[in-house]
PDB file of C-alpha atoms in Angstrom:
ATOM      1  CA  UNK B 225      18.091  -7.721   2.989  1.00 85.00           C
ATOM      2  CA  UNK B 226      15.022  -6.984   5.083  1.00 93.00           C
ATOM      3  CA  UNK B 227      11.563  -8.134   4.124  1.00 97.00           C
ATOM      4  CA  UNK B 228       8.461  -6.530   5.592  1.00 97.00           C
ATOM      5  CA  UNK B 229       4.923  -7.850   5.402  1.00 97.00           C
ATOM      6  CA  UNK B 230       2.003  -5.827   6.724  1.00 97.00           C
ATOM      7  CA  UNK B 231      -1.422  -7.131   7.588  1.00 98.00           C
ATOM      8  CA  UNK B 232      -4.487  -6.152   9.557  1.00 98.00           C
ATOM      9  CA  UNK B 233      -6.000  -3.458   7.386  1.00 98.00           C
ATOM     10  CA  UNK B 234      -9.776  -3.387   7.158  1.00 98.00           C
ATOM     11  CA  UNK B 235     -12.842  -1.193   6.839  1.00 98.00           C
ATOM     12  CA  UNK B 236     -14.217   0.143  10.128  1.00 98.00           C
ATOM     13  CA  UNK B 237     -16.637   2.746  11.400  1.00 98.00           C
ATOM     14  CA  UNK B 238     -15.445   6.022  12.831  1.00 98.00           C
ATOM     15  CA  UNK B 239     -14.408   5.517  16.457  1.00 98.00           C
ATOM     16  CA  UNK B 240     -13.395   1.926  15.847  1.00 98.00           C
ATOM     17  CA  UNK B 241     -10.033   0.227  16.343  1.00 98.00           C
ATOM     18  CA  UNK B 242      -7.598  -1.795  14.277  1.00 98.00           C
ATOM     19  CA  UNK B 243      -4.258  -3.447  14.912  1.00 97.00           C
ATOM     20  CA  UNK B 244      -1.778  -3.561  12.062  1.00 98.00           C
ATOM     21  CA  UNK B 245       1.091  -6.046  12.024  1.00 98.00           C
ATOM     22  CA  UNK B 246       4.500  -5.816  10.403  1.00 97.00           C
ATOM     23  CA  UNK B 247       6.371  -9.105  10.167  1.00 97.00           C
ATOM     24  CA  UNK B 248      10.108  -8.552   9.730  1.00 96.00           C
ATOM     25  CA  UNK B 249      12.411 -11.144   8.187  1.00 94.00           C
ATOM     26  CA  UNK B 250      15.981 -11.146   6.999  1.00 92.00           C
ATOM     27  CA  UNK B 251      17.281  -9.301  10.039  1.00 89.00           C
ATOM     28  CA  UNK B 252      16.363  -8.269  13.554  1.00 88.00           C
ATOM     29  CA  UNK B 253      14.325  -5.076  13.481  1.00 89.00           C
ATOM     30  CA  UNK B 254      16.183  -3.649  16.474  1.00 86.00           C
ATOM     31  CA  UNK B 255      19.093  -2.919  14.125  1.00 88.00           C
ATOM     32  CA  UNK B 256      16.919  -0.550  12.106  1.00 93.00           C
ATOM     33  CA  UNK B 257      14.830   2.550  12.340  1.00 95.00           C
ATOM     34  CA  UNK B 258      11.276   1.258  11.931  1.00 96.00           C
ATOM     35  CA  UNK B 259       8.416   3.400  10.788  1.00 96.00           C
ATOM     36  CA  UNK B 260       4.752   3.248   9.969  1.00 97.00           C
ATOM     37  CA  UNK B 261       3.750   5.526   7.106  1.00 98.00           C
ATOM     38  CA  UNK B 262       0.487   6.141   5.327  1.00 98.00           C
ATOM     39  CA  UNK B 263      -0.587   7.521   2.003  1.00 98.00           C
ATOM     40  CA  UNK B 264      -4.062   8.622   1.055  1.00 97.00           C
ATOM     41  CA  UNK B 265      -5.082   9.083  -2.595  1.00 93.00           C
ATOM     42  CA  UNK B 266      -3.674  12.305  -3.982  1.00 95.00           C
ATOM     43  CA  UNK B 267      -1.566  12.984  -0.906  1.00 96.00           C
ATOM     44  CA  UNK B 268       2.084  12.601  -0.028  1.00 97.00           C
ATOM     45  CA  UNK B 269       3.250   9.688   2.064  1.00 97.00           C
ATOM     46  CA  UNK B 270       3.451  10.770   5.700  1.00 96.00           C
ATOM     47  CA  UNK B 271       5.019   9.380   8.824  1.00 96.00           C
ATOM     48  CA  UNK B 272       2.664   8.057  11.474  1.00 96.00           C
ATOM     49  CA  UNK B 273       4.861   6.387  14.077  1.00 96.00           C
ATOM     50  CA  UNK B 274       8.543   5.703  14.512  1.00 95.00           C
ATOM     51  CA  UNK B 275      10.479   3.195  16.606  1.00 94.00           C
ATOM     52  CA  UNK B 276      14.160   3.963  16.997  1.00 91.00           C
ATOM     53  CA  UNK B 277      16.926   1.519  17.827  1.00 89.00           C
ATOM     54  CA  UNK B 278      16.797   2.440  21.500  1.00 89.00           C
ATOM     55  CA  UNK B 279      13.152   1.455  21.600  1.00 89.00           C
ATOM     56  CA  UNK B 280      11.832   4.996  21.733  1.00 92.00           C
ATOM     57  CA  UNK B 281       8.607   5.741  19.897  1.00 94.00           C
ATOM     58  CA  UNK B 282       7.574   8.972  18.188  1.00 95.00           C
ATOM     59  CA  UNK B 283       4.152   9.777  16.807  1.00 96.00           C
ATOM     60  CA  UNK B 284       2.747  12.291  14.378  1.00 96.00           C
ATOM     61  CA  UNK B 285       0.644  14.947  16.088  1.00 96.00           C
ATOM     62  CA  UNK B 286      -2.417  13.762  14.180  1.00 96.00           C
ATOM     63  CA  UNK B 287      -2.314  10.334  15.841  1.00 97.00           C
ATOM     64  CA  UNK B 288      -0.878  11.053  19.302  1.00 97.00           C
ATOM     65  CA  UNK B 289      -2.981   9.524  22.024  1.00 97.00           C
ATOM     66  CA  UNK B 290      -4.797   7.296  19.532  1.00 98.00           C
ATOM     67  CA  UNK B 291      -2.083   5.147  17.916  1.00 98.00           C
ATOM     68  CA  UNK B 292       0.614   3.134  19.656  1.00 97.00           C
ATOM     69  CA  UNK B 293       3.574   1.047  18.583  1.00 91.00           C
ATOM     70  CA  UNK B 294       4.188  -2.316  20.230  1.00 89.00           C
ATOM     71  CA  UNK B 295       6.657  -5.130  19.748  1.00 88.00           C
ATOM     72  CA  UNK B 296       6.773  -8.901  19.823  1.00 91.00           C
ATOM     73  CA  UNK B 297      10.518  -9.411  19.807  1.00 88.00           C
ATOM     74  CA  UNK B 298      10.378 -13.186  19.824  1.00 91.00           C
ATOM     75  CA  UNK B 299       8.311 -13.080  16.615  1.00 92.00           C
ATOM     76  CA  UNK B 300      10.308 -10.171  15.146  1.00 93.00           C
ATOM     77  CA  UNK B 301       6.966  -8.452  14.613  1.00 95.00           C
ATOM     78  CA  UNK B 302       5.797  -4.905  15.209  1.00 95.00           C
ATOM     79  CA  UNK B 303       2.255  -3.728  15.725  1.00 97.00           C
ATOM     80  CA  UNK B 304       0.433  -0.451  15.300  1.00 97.00           C
ATOM     81  CA  UNK B 305      -2.630  -0.267  17.521  1.00 97.00           C
ATOM     82  CA  UNK B 306      -5.036   2.317  16.174  1.00 98.00           C
ATOM     83  CA  UNK B 307      -7.906   3.492  18.357  1.00 98.00           C
ATOM     84  CA  UNK B 308     -10.572   6.161  17.946  1.00 98.00           C
ATOM     85  CA  UNK B 309     -10.177   5.988  14.202  1.00 98.00           C
ATOM     86  CA  UNK B 310     -11.355   8.902  12.095  1.00 98.00           C
ATOM     87  CA  UNK B 311     -12.278   9.115   8.395  1.00 97.00           C
ATOM     88  CA  UNK B 312      -9.101  11.138   7.816  1.00 97.00           C
ATOM     89  CA  UNK B 313      -7.085   8.085   8.903  1.00 98.00           C
ATOM     90  CA  UNK B 314      -8.184   6.353   5.710  1.00 98.00           C
ATOM     91  CA  UNK B 315      -5.050   5.449   3.747  1.00 98.00           C
ATOM     92  CA  UNK B 316      -2.700   2.696   2.669  1.00 98.00           C
ATOM     93  CA  UNK B 317      -0.429   1.963   5.613  1.00 98.00           C
ATOM     94  CA  UNK B 318       3.149   0.875   5.113  1.00 98.00           C
ATOM     95  CA  UNK B 319       5.832  -0.521   7.382  1.00 97.00           C
ATOM     96  CA  UNK B 320       9.343   0.627   6.506  1.00 97.00           C
ATOM     97  CA  UNK B 321      12.918   0.243   7.706  1.00 97.00           C
ATOM     98  CA  UNK B 322      16.370   1.706   7.212  1.00 96.00           C
ATOM     99  CA  UNK B 323      19.694   1.741   8.968  1.00 93.00           C
ATOM    100  CA  UNK B 324      21.269   5.191   9.421  1.00 88.00           C
ATOM    101  CA  UNK B 325      24.841   5.530   8.209  1.00 85.00           C
ATOM    102  CA  UNK B 326      26.133   6.425  11.671  1.00 82.00           C
ATOM    103  CA  UNK B 327      24.896   5.104  14.982  1.00 76.00           C
ATOM    104  CA  UNK B 328      24.544   8.599  16.454  1.00 78.00           C
ATOM    105  CA  UNK B 329      22.141   9.687  13.745  1.00 82.00           C
ATOM    106  CA  UNK B 330      18.497   9.903  14.869  1.00 86.00           C
ATOM    107  CA  UNK B 331      15.836   8.084  12.932  1.00 91.00           C
ATOM    108  CA  UNK B 332      14.155  10.143  10.262  1.00 92.00           C
ATOM    109  CA  UNK B 333      10.443  10.943  10.304  1.00 91.00           C
ATOM    110  CA  UNK B 334      10.593  11.477   6.543  1.00 94.00           C
ATOM    111  CA  UNK B 335      10.033   8.486   4.257  1.00 96.00           C
ATOM    112  CA  UNK B 336      13.028   9.505   2.108  1.00 95.00           C
ATOM    113  CA  UNK B 337      15.815   7.477   3.735  1.00 95.00           C
ATOM    114  CA  UNK B 338      13.768   4.316   4.296  1.00 97.00           C
ATOM    115  CA  UNK B 339      15.146   1.552   2.085  1.00 95.00           C
ATOM    116  CA  UNK B 340      12.799  -1.293   2.848  1.00 97.00           C
ATOM    117  CA  UNK B 341       9.033  -1.176   2.425  1.00 98.00           C
ATOM    118  CA  UNK B 342       6.194  -3.605   2.775  1.00 97.00           C
ATOM    119  CA  UNK B 343       3.418  -3.929   0.238  1.00 97.00           C
ATOM    120  CA  UNK B 344       0.974  -1.941   2.360  1.00 98.00           C
ATOM    121  CA  UNK B 345      -2.342  -2.684   3.999  1.00 98.00           C
ATOM    122  CA  UNK B 346      -5.493  -0.627   3.394  1.00 98.00           C
ATOM    123  CA  UNK B 347      -7.336   1.072   6.229  1.00 98.00           C
ATOM    124  CA  UNK B 348     -10.718   2.597   5.471  1.00 98.00           C
ATOM    125  CA  UNK B 349     -12.686   4.497   8.097  1.00 98.00           C
ATOM    126  CA  UNK B 350     -16.265   5.456   7.336  1.00 97.00           C
ATOM    127  CA  UNK B 351     -18.239   8.154   9.124  1.00 94.00           C
TER     128      UNK B 351
END
């Protein structure tokens, strides 16, 4: 059983930066597909960034060049550094994990297969 705890959400001005943390317990995150997702009011949950088990990162087009995934393996913690924030980045941000059935399967960018979710951390960007 994997437990995920996010932190770091805040209210910032447009153009500002935030760093979100995802503390992982119960297992080593390298065994899982790890994703950051966000959900704004009235919108579907969407993928923001993905870290696969080989350590490769993938980003949504809307955040490429502005957001970056980083790791602190010794602390079993992942980070999402968010720069040049825009009002449209305002959302609840979630860390999530799942383990694909077969090792050859790529990690999904859809939230559907993710089994483990944190409680979320709110990011609000004002113009």
